[in-house]
Structure formats: structure tokens, C-alpha cells
Amino acid sequence: MPANDLNALEPLADKLGRLTDLSPEDRAALLSLPVTTEIVRSGHYLVREGQTPSSCCLLVEGFACRNKLNADGGRQIVSFHMRGDILDLQHLLLDAADHNVQTISESTVAWIPMSQLKQLTFERPAIAKAFWRDTLIDASIFREWVLNVGRRDAKTRVAHMLCEFAARCTAAGLGSPERFELPMTQEEIADATGLTSVHVNRMLRILDEEKVIDRAGRVIRISDWNHMLHIADFDPAYLHEAA
Amino acid sequence: MPANDLNALEPLADKLGRLTDLSPEDRAALLSLPVTTEIVRSGHYLVREGQTPSSCCLLVEGFACRNKLNADGGRQIVSFHMRGDILDLQHLLLDAADHNVQTISESTVAWIPMSQLKQLTFERPAIAKAFWRDTLIDASIFREWVLNVGRRDAKTRVAHMLCEFAARCTAAGLGSPERFELPMTQEEIADATGLTSVHVNRMLRILDEEKVIDRAGRVIRISDWNHMLHIADFDPAYLHEAA
DNA sequence: CGACAACTTGACGGGCGTCAACCGGAGTGG
DNA sequence: CCACTCCGGTTGACGCCCGTCAAGTTGTCG
């Protein structure tokens, strides 16, 4: 658990570099943040609803999700995250966490003291801008998820989730539509799409049978991406990936 | 259509003042923004998906919603807005609109040139902070909506939407749980909750019959707020209203 | 008083949840 | 090296919540 691992911040610097133009000085300032890295198992809670974190959690390797629970204990996953994503940037300006953050695979995370992050955003407007832009893209993704769970049928819903995950993996350099690996269980796909794991399984089987996707365990191959986009009602504009 | 209506910016200044501490100078700078006000009918589009607005739209009076359409033309409302809300702040940093913004009642809106807003956030960190905080709260509300449409049954879902609307109206000085008025049709409630207008009607009748709410046209009275919170699975923490 | 939008209610059907059983692979311990 | 456990995945049977369709009512505005 090194106290200051430069490599841990690289994925973040890369991601912010995709969001906005960062000067070499901005990038250097970012990379010199003090961090504590940690390896955690799948299912580990990084933030729990109600807490007021004093450190900010950066995902260096692996996958995580944000989720909320309803009164019956039903879980709704509201987003998935991967290498380079900051998982609780909102606590820079909000007090208590309004949702949980949990790993869905073994992961490496880096903790950055909130005070240092605050200072960095104060001193470096370009970095504040990149963070704000990241927040706005997050919000856009949430809006698309409201549409996905509210107004699409089960098959389209699952396909859409797969498309978004494929697109984001591709942007993060973790695969391509032609081949990427799902880190999550079918139950987690269900919690993300507002379905049950049984029905997710049925929909995946149908997508496979109809040759929309090609499954081998958790490895997904999508040979006809345009066809998939159509089936999934997926338009990547909401990801705002073009800088 | 006055070119510079000071009163139009008051609701915004009040709202930002609730989000963060603004110095008198910050407030004055905000209030001196050039605006063009306009009165529009219910159903008017203020922003359309795909556009890249050059002005930012502030809701001065009335109500609006953000919505997205799926491939079948189904509409999903992703948020409601009221006096003092900025409707497309995201276009400060994002290019093309990823959703529509539409009034749901006759409304007064104020257009602020994007360039002026950008400059203000550049010169006044406190205002940038307030805007960022507003963005973060928006995102929190979207997350709760994902949970609402994904993991709650129809009755709870409608009740939750009513609770949120009541809470936000109360914060904006537009009513109280004991009495507030819905500006939207039952079809719009349906589009916000991922249901159909027929089923929304059934749920409202049940909530009324069970004395959870008391309806008279679009006027809602909730005498036992704690009971309503329970029925609706509503915890206002996600609104982050305490400064 | 006619037109139209919003609201209301009933009948019926289907998409998805629930329940339950079984399979396969990975990890674990004897 | 095999038995056992456990988690995740798979499949079928059945039922309910909510969508669909359709008709009627109310209220409002011209």
C-alpha cells in the first residue's frame, strides 16, 4: 500500500485529458496529488449511503457500481464505473452520500484526501472545469438510464446497457464492441435494468439466438455494431465523448 | 419583453443563496447579467435534443420538464422544474443537448447569453461553486428517479413523485405539503414515472381512497406527511436542501 | 353549445415476476 | 484426488401487475 503511487493517477489524468485540454502543468499538479492505494475484493463497499467521506475514491483497476436500496431491500444500480472514474466526486460539495458505491470485481482503488482535491480545483480552473464536465456527463448518463428503465422493454433495455458498457470500455481502452468482457453477474445486470436475473437471462439468450450478440461466458462479441445499435435504441451522443 | 429585467433573476439568486453563501458582490454580479424575458405557452420547447444553444434558459415563473424519447416515440420525463431553476446549465460545458426541455404550464423564462454566464463563473468562484453544486444535486435527483422507475411499484412510484414535487415546491416557496398544486397532467405524471396515464389515474384514486392524499382537481393536500413519506418510500436526503 | 383536452372507469391480455429445480465450475478441505 | 459447498447461470410453469383498448364524463374555452 504505497503512500504515493504516481501510476495510480494515470488513468484519471488520461480520462480528464479526454474531457478537456489540460496543460502539462495541470497534468503534473494532478499527478502529484497524494494518494493511498488499496486492493479490495468484489462486493466491497467504498462508500455507504449516509456517510460523509473525507477522502475521494478513484478507481484505478477493476469495476464498480453505484446503487441505492428501496424500502423492500430491492437494489437499483444507477451506474457502472471503470478505470479512471472518480467514484464520489460529489462529496467535494455535498455532505452526506445519497447512495452506495461498491466494487463488482476485485479492484484497485486510490484514496485522495478531499482537502487536497478541493485545493487543486481552487488553484487550477482547468481541472475544476474537467471535473464539472465529468459531473455533467454523469448526469446525462443518469437521464438516459431513467429513459432506459422507464420506457424500454426488457430486451431493448438489456441491449442498451450492453451498448453503453461496450462504448465506455472502448473509450477507456478496455476492449471493443468486437470483444469485451462483462465484469458483472446477471443479477447485477438485472439490478441495473430494473429487471430480475431470470428475465435478464431470458433476454440474453434471445439476443444470442438472434445473433445480435455472441456470448462465451462473460465475453461478449458484437459483430454487427450497427444492428446492435438499432436493437438497443442506442445513440452514443449522450456520452458526450467527443471533446 | 424588456431587455434587462432585474426581477427575472431574483428567483435564481434566491435559489443559489440557498445552495451556498453568496457575498453581496456575487449576488450583485449575478443580478446584473443581461437577460431577455419571454412568456411562453404550455408545451413550448425551450431546448430540443441535438441543438447547441447559445443562450441559457432560466425559469422565472411556471413549470417545465426535461424529457427524452425512445425509438417508439415513448416519452420519458426525467425531471420537473420550477421558479429559479436553470434549465440548460449543462450547455456551458457540453455541446449538443442530449434531451428536450419543455414547459408544462404557461411560463416566464429568461434567456442569458452563454458567453456572459461563462465569464461570470470564471470571475466569481463562489457562483461557479453554486452552479456545480446545483449540477450535483440534479444528478442526485436523477439517481433517485432511476431507483423510482426501476425498483418501486406503481403506487409507491406515484406517491414518491408527489412527495418530491411537494418538497421542492415547499423549498421554492410555492406551497406546502398541506396544500400545493400540480401543474402537470396525469399523462405527464405517467411519463415521469414510467407508467401509463390510465394506471396513474388508478393509483391516484387509491391514494385518495386510502386518505394518503386529498385531491380536488389538481390541488393536493397531504394532512399526514409522515404517513405519506412511509407510503412513498421518500427520504428527502437526496435533495440535499440543507446548505 | 359545440369542440376538445383531460380525467375516469371497466374488461381483457401480455410481459415480466415468482417459484422452483437443475446444471456447471471454482474453491475448499479431508 | 475426490467429495462437498456455493455461487452463478439456465430453464420451465404459473400468475399478477400494469398496459391496451374503448367508452363515457367533466370542464373549459371559443
Coordinates of C-alpha atoms (C1' of nucleotides) in Angstrom, one line a residue:
Chain A
M1 CA 0.0 0.0 0.0
P2 CA 2.4 2.7 -1.2
A3 CA 1.7 6.2 0.1
N4 CA 2.1 7.9 -3.2
D5 CA 1.8 5.9 -6.3
L6 CA 2.1 8.0 -9.4
N7 CA 0.8 5.3 -11.6
A8 CA -2.4 5.2 -9.8
L9 CA -3.3 8.6 -11.0
E10 CA -2.5 8.0 -14.7
P11 CA -5.9 6.6 -15.6
L12 CA -7.6 9.7 -14.1
A13 CA -5.2 12.1 -15.9
D14 CA -5.9 10.2 -19.2
K15 CA -9.6 10.5 -18.7
L16 CA -9.6 14.2 -17.8
G17 CA -7.4 14.8 -20.8
R18 CA -10.1 13.3 -22.9
L19 CA -12.7 15.6 -21.3
T20 CA -10.8 18.9 -21.7
D21 CA -7.5 20.3 -22.7
L22 CA -5.1 20.1 -19.8
S23 CA -1.7 21.9 -19.8
P24 CA 1.4 20.0 -18.8
E25 CA 1.3 21.9 -15.5
D26 CA -2.3 20.9 -14.8
R27 CA -1.4 17.3 -15.5
A28 CA 1.6 17.5 -13.3
A29 CA -0.3 19.0 -10.5
L30 CA -2.9 16.3 -10.8
L31 CA -0.3 13.5 -10.8
S32 CA 1.4 14.9 -7.7
L33 CA -1.7 14.5 -5.6
P34 CA -1.1 12.3 -2.5
V35 CA -2.9 9.0 -2.8
T36 CA -3.2 5.8 -0.9
T37 CA -3.9 2.8 -3.0
E38 CA -5.7 -0.3 -1.9
I39 CA -6.8 -3.6 -3.4
V40 CA -10.3 -4.7 -2.5
R41 CA -12.4 -7.8 -3.3
S42 CA -15.5 -7.8 -5.3
G43 CA -18.6 -6.6 -3.4
H44 CA -16.6 -4.3 -1.1
Y45 CA -18.4 -1.1 -0.2
L46 CA -16.3 2.0 -0.9
V47 CA -19.0 4.5 0.2
R48 CA -22.1 3.9 2.1
E49 CA -25.3 6.0 2.0
G50 CA -25.3 8.5 4.8
Q51 CA -21.6 8.7 5.2
T52 CA -19.6 11.9 4.8
P53 CA -16.3 10.8 3.3
S54 CA -13.1 12.7 3.9
S55 CA -11.3 11.1 1.1
C56 CA -12.3 10.8 -2.5
C57 CA -12.2 7.4 -4.2
L58 CA -10.6 6.8 -7.6
L59 CA -11.0 3.6 -9.4
V60 CA -7.6 2.5 -10.8
E61 CA -8.3 -1.0 -11.9
G62 CA -11.4 -3.1 -11.9
F63 CA -15.1 -2.3 -11.9
A64 CA -17.6 -0.7 -9.5
C65 CA -21.2 0.4 -9.4
R66 CA -23.3 3.0 -7.6
N67 CA -26.5 1.7 -6.1
K68 CA -29.5 2.6 -3.9
L69 CA -31.9 0.5 -2.0
N70 CA -35.7 0.8 -1.8
A71 CA -37.7 0.1 1.4
D72 CA -38.1 -3.6 0.5
G73 CA -34.4 -4.0 0.2
G74 CA -34.6 -4.0 -3.6
R75 CA -31.3 -2.8 -5.1
Q76 CA -31.1 -0.4 -8.1
I77 CA -27.7 0.1 -9.7
V78 CA -27.6 3.6 -11.1
S79 CA -24.2 3.4 -12.9
F80 CA -21.2 1.3 -13.6
H81 CA -17.7 2.5 -13.4
M82 CA -14.3 1.5 -14.6
R83 CA -10.6 2.5 -14.7
G84 CA -10.1 6.3 -14.4
D85 CA -13.5 7.1 -12.9
I86 CA -13.8 9.1 -9.7
L87 CA -16.5 7.4 -7.7
D88 CA -17.6 10.1 -5.2
L89 CA -16.5 13.5 -6.6
Q90 CA -19.9 14.8 -5.4
H91 CA -18.7 14.9 -1.8
L92 CA -16.5 17.8 -2.7
L93 CA -19.6 19.9 -2.4
L94 CA -22.3 17.7 -0.9
D95 CA -22.2 16.4 2.7
A96 CA -23.8 13.0 3.1
A97 CA -23.7 10.3 0.5
D98 CA -27.1 9.7 -1.1
H99 CA -26.1 6.3 -2.4
N100 CA -23.7 3.3 -2.0
V101 CA -20.6 2.7 -4.1
Q102 CA -19.5 -0.9 -4.3
T103 CA -16.9 -2.9 -6.4
I104 CA -18.2 -5.6 -8.7
S105 CA -14.9 -7.2 -9.3
E106 CA -11.6 -7.3 -7.5
S107 CA -10.3 -3.7 -7.8
T108 CA -7.5 -1.3 -7.1
V109 CA -8.7 2.0 -5.7
A110 CA -6.8 5.1 -4.8
W111 CA -7.9 7.4 -2.0
I112 CA -7.3 11.1 -2.4
P113 CA -7.8 13.5 0.6
M114 CA -10.8 15.7 -0.1
S115 CA -9.0 18.7 1.2
Q116 CA -6.2 18.3 -1.4
L117 CA -8.7 17.8 -4.2
K118 CA -10.6 20.9 -3.1
Q119 CA -7.4 22.9 -3.1
L120 CA -6.5 21.6 -6.6
T121 CA -9.8 22.7 -8.1
F122 CA -9.3 26.1 -6.4
E123 CA -5.9 26.6 -7.9
R124 CA -6.4 25.0 -11.3
P125 CA -9.6 26.2 -13.1
A126 CA -8.9 23.8 -16.0
I127 CA -9.1 20.9 -13.6
A128 CA -12.2 22.2 -12.0
K129 CA -13.7 22.6 -15.4
A130 CA -12.8 19.0 -16.3
F131 CA -14.4 17.8 -13.0
W132 CA -17.5 19.8 -13.7
R133 CA -17.7 18.4 -17.2
D134 CA -17.4 14.9 -15.8
T135 CA -20.2 15.6 -13.4
L136 CA -22.4 16.9 -16.3
I137 CA -21.7 13.7 -18.4
D138 CA -22.5 11.6 -15.3
A139 CA -25.9 13.4 -15.1
S140 CA -26.5 12.9 -18.8
I141 CA -25.9 9.1 -18.3
F142 CA -28.4 9.1 -15.4
R143 CA -31.0 10.7 -17.6
E144 CA -30.5 8.0 -20.2
W145 CA -30.9 5.4 -17.6
V146 CA -34.2 6.9 -16.4
L147 CA -35.4 6.6 -20.0
N148 CA -34.0 3.0 -20.2
V149 CA -35.7 1.6 -17.2
G150 CA -38.8 3.8 -17.6
R151 CA -39.7 3.4 -21.3
R152 CA -38.0 0.5 -23.0
D153 CA -39.0 -3.2 -23.0
A154 CA -36.7 -5.8 -21.4
K155 CA -34.9 -6.9 -24.5
T156 CA -34.1 -3.3 -25.6
R157 CA -33.1 -2.4 -22.1
V158 CA -30.6 -5.2 -21.7
A159 CA -29.2 -4.5 -25.1
H160 CA -28.9 -0.8 -24.3
M161 CA -27.0 -1.5 -21.2
L162 CA -24.6 -3.7 -23.1
C163 CA -24.1 -1.0 -25.7
E164 CA -23.3 1.7 -23.2
F165 CA -20.8 -0.6 -21.4
A166 CA -19.2 -1.6 -24.7
A167 CA -18.9 2.1 -25.7
R168 CA -17.4 3.1 -22.4
C169 CA -15.0 0.2 -22.3
T170 CA -13.8 1.1 -25.7
A171 CA -13.2 4.7 -24.7
A172 CA -11.3 3.6 -21.7
G173 CA -9.2 1.2 -23.7
L174 CA -10.6 -1.9 -22.1
G175 CA -12.0 -3.7 -25.2
S176 CA -14.1 -3.0 -28.3
P177 CA -17.6 -3.9 -29.4
E178 CA -16.0 -6.9 -31.3
R179 CA -14.8 -8.2 -28.0
F180 CA -15.2 -7.1 -24.4
E181 CA -15.8 -8.8 -21.1
L182 CA -18.6 -8.2 -18.6
P183 CA -17.4 -8.0 -15.1
M184 CA -20.9 -8.2 -13.6
T185 CA -23.3 -11.0 -12.8
Q186 CA -26.6 -11.3 -14.5
E187 CA -28.2 -10.3 -11.2
E188 CA -26.2 -7.1 -11.3
I189 CA -27.4 -6.5 -14.9
A190 CA -30.9 -7.1 -13.5
D191 CA -30.4 -4.5 -10.8
A192 CA -29.1 -2.0 -13.3
T193 CA -32.0 -2.5 -15.7
G194 CA -34.9 -2.8 -13.3
L195 CA -35.5 -6.5 -14.2
T196 CA -34.9 -9.8 -12.4
S197 CA -31.9 -12.0 -13.1
V198 CA -34.2 -14.7 -14.5
H199 CA -35.6 -12.3 -17.1
V200 CA -32.2 -10.9 -17.9
N201 CA -31.1 -14.5 -18.6
R202 CA -34.0 -14.9 -21.0
M203 CA -33.2 -11.7 -22.8
L204 CA -29.5 -12.5 -23.2
R205 CA -30.4 -15.9 -24.6
I206 CA -32.8 -14.3 -27.1
L207 CA -30.1 -11.7 -28.1
D208 CA -27.7 -14.6 -28.6
E209 CA -30.1 -16.7 -30.5
E210 CA -30.9 -13.8 -32.8
K211 CA -27.2 -13.3 -33.4
V212 CA -27.3 -9.8 -32.1
I213 CA -24.6 -10.7 -29.6
D214 CA -22.3 -13.7 -29.3
R215 CA -21.7 -14.9 -25.8
A216 CA -19.0 -17.1 -24.4
G217 CA -19.3 -17.0 -20.6
R218 CA -19.0 -13.3 -19.9
V219 CA -17.1 -12.5 -23.0
I220 CA -19.4 -10.6 -25.5
R221 CA -18.7 -10.2 -29.2
I222 CA -20.8 -7.9 -31.3
S223 CA -20.0 -8.4 -34.9
D224 CA -22.7 -6.1 -36.4
W225 CA -22.5 -3.0 -34.3
N226 CA -25.0 -1.0 -36.4
H227 CA -27.6 -3.8 -36.0
M228 CA -26.9 -3.8 -32.2
L229 CA -27.4 0.0 -32.0
H230 CA -30.8 -0.4 -33.7
I231 CA -31.9 -3.3 -31.5
A232 CA -30.7 -1.4 -28.4
D233 CA -32.2 2.0 -29.4
F234 CA -28.7 3.3 -28.5
D235 CA -27.3 6.6 -29.6
P236 CA -23.9 7.4 -28.0
A237 CA -24.5 11.2 -28.2
Y238 CA -25.5 11.3 -24.5
L239 CA -22.0 10.0 -23.5
H240 CA -20.5 13.3 -24.9
E241 CA -17.3 11.6 -25.7
A242 CA -16.1 14.0 -28.4
A243 CA -14.0 16.7 -26.7
Chain B
M1 CA -40.1 41.8 -23.5
P2 CA -37.7 44.1 -21.5
A3 CA -34.0 43.7 -22.4
N4 CA -32.8 43.6 -18.9
D5 CA -35.3 42.7 -16.2
L6 CA -33.7 42.7 -12.8
N7 CA -36.7 40.9 -11.2
A8 CA -36.3 38.0 -13.6
L9 CA -33.0 37.0 -11.9
E10 CA -34.3 37.2 -8.3
P11 CA -35.6 33.6 -8.2
L12 CA -32.2 32.4 -9.4
A13 CA -30.3 34.5 -6.8
D14 CA -32.6 33.2 -4.1
K15 CA -32.0 29.6 -5.1
L16 CA -28.2 29.9 -5.4
G17 CA -28.3 31.7 -2.0
R18 CA -29.9 28.5 -0.6
L19 CA -27.1 26.4 -2.2
T20 CA -24.1 28.3 -0.9
D21 CA -23.1 31.5 0.7
L22 CA -23.0 34.3 -1.8
S23 CA -21.4 37.6 -0.9
P24 CA -23.4 40.8 -1.7
E25 CA -20.9 41.4 -4.6
D26 CA -21.6 37.9 -6.0
R27 CA -25.3 38.5 -5.8
A28 CA -25.0 41.9 -7.4
A29 CA -22.9 40.4 -10.3
L30 CA -25.5 37.8 -10.8
L31 CA -28.3 40.2 -10.8
S32 CA -26.6 42.4 -13.4
L33 CA -26.5 39.7 -16.0
P34 CA -28.2 40.8 -19.2
V35 CA -31.4 38.8 -19.8
T36 CA -34.2 38.7 -22.3
T37 CA -37.5 37.6 -20.8
E38 CA -40.3 35.9 -22.7
I39 CA -43.7 34.4 -21.8
V40 CA -44.4 31.1 -23.5
R41 CA -47.4 28.7 -23.5
S42 CA -47.6 25.3 -22.0
G43 CA -45.9 22.7 -24.2
H44 CA -43.4 25.1 -25.7
Y45 CA -40.0 23.6 -26.4
L46 CA -37.2 25.6 -24.8
V47 CA -34.4 23.3 -25.9
R48 CA -34.5 20.4 -28.4
E49 CA -32.3 17.4 -28.4
G50 CA -29.3 17.9 -30.7
Q51 CA -29.3 21.7 -30.6
T52 CA -26.3 23.7 -29.3
P53 CA -27.9 26.6 -27.5
S54 CA -26.1 30.0 -27.3
S55 CA -28.3 31.2 -24.5
C56 CA -29.1 29.7 -21.2
C57 CA -32.7 29.4 -20.1
L58 CA -33.8 30.4 -16.7
L59 CA -37.3 29.6 -15.5
V60 CA -38.7 32.7 -13.8
E61 CA -42.3 31.6 -13.4
G62 CA -44.3 28.5 -14.2
F63 CA -43.2 24.9 -14.6
A64 CA -41.1 22.8 -17.1
C65 CA -39.8 19.4 -17.6
R66 CA -36.8 17.7 -19.3
N67 CA -37.6 14.7 -21.4
K68 CA -36.2 12.2 -23.8
L69 CA -37.9 10.0 -26.4
N70 CA -37.3 6.3 -27.2
A71 CA -37.4 4.8 -30.7
D72 CA -41.1 4.1 -30.5
G73 CA -41.8 7.8 -29.7
G74 CA -42.4 7.0 -26.0
R75 CA -41.6 10.0 -23.8
Q76 CA -39.8 9.8 -20.5
I77 CA -39.8 12.9 -18.4
V78 CA -36.5 12.9 -16.4
S79 CA -37.1 15.9 -14.2
F80 CA -39.6 18.7 -13.3
H81 CA -38.5 22.3 -12.8
M82 CA -39.9 25.4 -11.2
R83 CA -39.1 29.0 -10.4
G84 CA -35.4 29.7 -10.1
D85 CA -34.2 26.6 -11.9
I86 CA -31.7 26.9 -14.7
L87 CA -32.9 24.6 -17.4
D88 CA -29.8 24.0 -19.5
L89 CA -26.8 24.9 -17.5
Q90 CA -25.1 21.8 -18.9
H91 CA -24.5 23.6 -22.2
L92 CA -21.9 25.8 -20.5
L93 CA -19.6 22.8 -21.0
L94 CA -21.4 20.3 -23.2
D95 CA -22.1 20.9 -26.9
A96 CA -25.2 19.3 -28.2
A97 CA -28.3 18.9 -26.0
D98 CA -29.0 15.3 -25.1
H99 CA -32.6 15.9 -24.2
N100 CA -35.6 18.2 -24.7
V101 CA -36.7 20.9 -22.3
Q102 CA -40.4 21.8 -22.5
T103 CA -42.8 23.9 -20.4
I104 CA -45.7 22.2 -18.8
S105 CA -47.6 25.4 -18.0
E106 CA -47.6 28.9 -19.2
S107 CA -44.3 30.2 -18.1
T108 CA -42.0 33.2 -18.0
V109 CA -38.4 32.4 -19.0
A110 CA -35.3 34.5 -19.1
W111 CA -32.5 33.9 -21.6
I112 CA -29.0 34.6 -20.5
P113 CA -26.2 34.7 -23.1
M114 CA -23.9 31.7 -22.6
S115 CA -20.8 33.8 -23.0
Q116 CA -21.9 36.1 -20.2
L117 CA -22.6 33.1 -17.9
K118 CA -19.2 31.6 -18.7
Q119 CA -17.5 34.9 -17.9
L120 CA -19.4 35.1 -14.6
T121 CA -18.3 31.7 -13.5
F122 CA -14.8 32.5 -14.5
E123 CA -14.7 35.7 -12.4
R124 CA -16.8 34.5 -9.5
P125 CA -15.7 31.2 -8.0
A126 CA -18.5 31.3 -5.5
I127 CA -21.0 31.3 -8.3
A128 CA -19.2 28.6 -10.1
K129 CA -19.3 26.6 -6.9
A130 CA -23.1 27.2 -6.6
F131 CA -23.7 26.1 -10.2
W132 CA -21.6 23.0 -9.7
R133 CA -23.4 22.2 -6.5
D134 CA -26.7 22.6 -8.4
T135 CA -25.4 20.2 -11.1
L136 CA -24.6 17.7 -8.4
I137 CA -28.0 17.9 -6.8
D138 CA -29.6 17.5 -10.2
A139 CA -27.6 14.3 -10.6
S140 CA -28.6 13.1 -7.2
I141 CA -32.3 13.6 -8.2
F142 CA -31.7 11.6 -11.4
R143 CA -30.3 8.8 -9.5
E144 CA -33.3 8.7 -7.2
W145 CA -35.5 8.7 -10.3
V146 CA -33.7 5.6 -11.7
L147 CA -34.5 3.9 -8.4
N148 CA -38.1 5.1 -8.6
V149 CA -38.9 3.8 -12.0
G150 CA -36.6 0.8 -11.7
R151 CA -37.5 -0.7 -8.3
R152 CA -40.8 0.6 -7.0
D153 CA -44.3 -0.5 -7.7
A154 CA -46.8 1.9 -9.3
K155 CA -48.5 3.2 -6.2
T156 CA -45.2 3.9 -4.4
R157 CA -43.8 5.4 -7.6
V158 CA -46.6 7.9 -8.0
A159 CA -46.5 8.8 -4.3
H160 CA -42.8 9.3 -4.4
M161 CA -43.1 11.7 -7.3
L162 CA -45.8 13.7 -5.4
C163 CA -43.5 13.8 -2.3
E164 CA -40.6 15.2 -4.3
F165 CA -42.7 17.7 -6.0
A166 CA -44.2 18.8 -2.7
A167 CA -40.8 19.1 -1.1
R168 CA -39.4 21.1 -3.9
C169 CA -42.4 23.4 -4.1
T170 CA -42.1 24.0 -0.4
A171 CA -38.4 24.9 -0.7
A172 CA -39.2 27.3 -3.6
G173 CA -42.0 28.9 -1.6
L174 CA -44.7 27.7 -3.9
G175 CA -46.8 25.8 -1.4
S176 CA -46.5 23.2 1.3
P177 CA -47.4 19.5 1.8
E178 CA -50.7 20.7 3.4
R179 CA -51.6 22.3 0.1
F180 CA -49.9 22.5 -3.3
E181 CA -51.0 22.4 -6.9
L182 CA -49.9 20.1 -9.6
P183 CA -49.1 21.9 -12.9
M184 CA -48.9 18.7 -14.9
T185 CA -51.5 16.4 -16.4
Q186 CA -51.8 12.8 -15.4
E187 CA -50.2 11.8 -18.7
E188 CA -47.2 13.9 -17.7
I189 CA -47.1 12.1 -14.3
A190 CA -47.2 8.9 -16.3
D191 CA -44.3 9.9 -18.5
A192 CA -42.3 10.8 -15.4
T193 CA -43.0 7.5 -13.6
G194 CA -42.7 5.1 -16.5
L195 CA -46.4 4.2 -16.3
T196 CA -49.5 5.0 -18.4
S197 CA -52.0 7.7 -17.7
V198 CA -54.7 5.1 -17.1
H199 CA -52.7 3.5 -14.4
V200 CA -51.6 6.8 -12.8
N201 CA -55.3 7.6 -12.6
R202 CA -55.9 4.3 -10.8
M203 CA -53.0 4.9 -8.3
L204 CA -54.1 8.5 -7.6
R205 CA -57.7 7.2 -6.9
I206 CA -56.3 4.5 -4.5
L207 CA -54.1 7.1 -2.7
D208 CA -57.1 9.3 -2.3
E209 CA -59.4 6.5 -1.2
E210 CA -56.8 5.4 1.4
K211 CA -56.7 9.0 2.7
V212 CA -53.0 9.3 1.9
I213 CA -53.6 12.3 -0.2
D214 CA -56.7 14.5 -0.7
R215 CA -57.4 15.6 -4.2
A216 CA -59.5 18.5 -5.5
G217 CA -58.8 18.8 -9.2
R218 CA -55.0 19.4 -9.3
V219 CA -54.8 20.7 -5.8
I220 CA -53.2 18.1 -3.4
R221 CA -53.4 18.2 0.3
I222 CA -51.4 15.8 2.5
S223 CA -52.5 16.0 6.1
D224 CA -50.3 13.2 7.4
W225 CA -46.9 13.9 5.9
N226 CA -45.1 11.2 7.9
H227 CA -47.6 8.6 6.7
M228 CA -47.1 9.8 3.1
L229 CA -43.3 9.6 3.5
H230 CA -43.8 6.0 4.5
I231 CA -46.2 5.1 1.7
A232 CA -43.9 6.8 -0.8
D233 CA -40.6 5.4 0.4
F234 CA -39.5 9.0 0.4
D235 CA -36.4 10.3 2.2
P236 CA -35.6 13.9 1.3
A237 CA -31.9 13.5 2.0
Y238 CA -31.2 13.1 -1.7
L239 CA -32.4 16.6 -2.4
H240 CA -29.5 18.0 -0.3
E241 CA -31.5 21.0 0.7
A242 CA -29.7 21.8 3.9
A243 CA -26.8 24.2 3.0
Chain C
dC1 C1' -73.5 25.0 -27.3
dG2 C1' -70.0 22.6 -29.9
dA3 C1' -65.2 21.2 -29.7
dC4 C1' -61.5 19.4 -27.5
dA5 C1' -58.4 18.1 -23.9
dA6 C1' -58.1 15.9 -19.5
dC7 C1' -59.9 12.7 -16.5
dT8 C1' -62.3 8.3 -15.3
dT9 C1' -63.6 3.6 -15.3
dG10 C1' -64.2 -1.3 -16.9
dA11 C1' -62.7 -5.5 -19.5
dC12 C1' -59.1 -8.1 -21.1
dG13 C1' -54.4 -9.7 -22.3
dG14 C1' -49.4 -10.0 -22.1
dG15 C1' -44.8 -9.1 -20.4
dC16 C1' -42.3 -9.8 -16.7
dG17 C1' -42.0 -11.5 -11.7
dT18 C1' -42.1 -15.5 -8.8
dC19 C1' -41.1 -20.0 -7.6
dA20 C1' -38.6 -24.0 -8.1
dA21 C1' -35.5 -27.3 -9.9
dC22 C1' -31.2 -28.4 -12.0
dC23 C1' -26.5 -27.7 -14.0
dG24 C1' -21.7 -26.4 -14.2
dG25 C1' -17.4 -24.5 -12.5
dA26 C1' -14.5 -22.8 -8.9
dG27 C1' -12.9 -23.0 -4.4
dT28 C1' -12.1 -25.8 -0.2
dG29 C1' -11.0 -29.3 2.9
dG30 C1' -10.4 -34.2 4.0
Chain D
dC1 C1' -7.7 -36.5 -5.8
dC2 C1' -12.2 -36.6 -4.8
dA3 C1' -16.4 -35.0 -2.2
dC4 C1' -18.7 -31.1 -0.8
dT5 C1' -20.3 -26.5 -1.0
dC6 C1' -21.6 -22.4 -3.0
dC7 C1' -22.4 -19.1 -6.4
dG8 C1' -23.9 -18.0 -10.8
dG9 C1' -26.3 -19.4 -14.7
dT10 C1' -30.3 -21.8 -17.0
dT11 C1' -34.9 -23.3 -17.9
dG12 C1' -40.0 -24.3 -17.2
dA13 C1' -44.7 -23.4 -15.1
dC14 C1' -47.7 -20.2 -13.4
dG15 C1' -49.7 -15.8 -12.1
dC16 C1' -50.1 -10.9 -11.3
dC17 C1' -49.3 -6.1 -12.2
dC18 C1' -49.8 -3.0 -15.4
dG19 C1' -50.6 -1.9 -20.5
dT20 C1' -54.1 -1.6 -24.0
dC21 C1' -58.4 -0.6 -25.8
dA22 C1' -62.6 1.5 -25.6
dA23 C1' -66.4 4.2 -23.9
dG24 C1' -68.1 7.7 -21.2
dT25 C1' -67.8 12.0 -18.1
dT26 C1' -66.3 16.5 -16.8
dG27 C1' -64.6 21.0 -17.5
dT28 C1' -63.1 24.8 -20.2
dC29 C1' -62.8 27.8 -23.9
dG30 C1' -64.4 29.8 -28.1

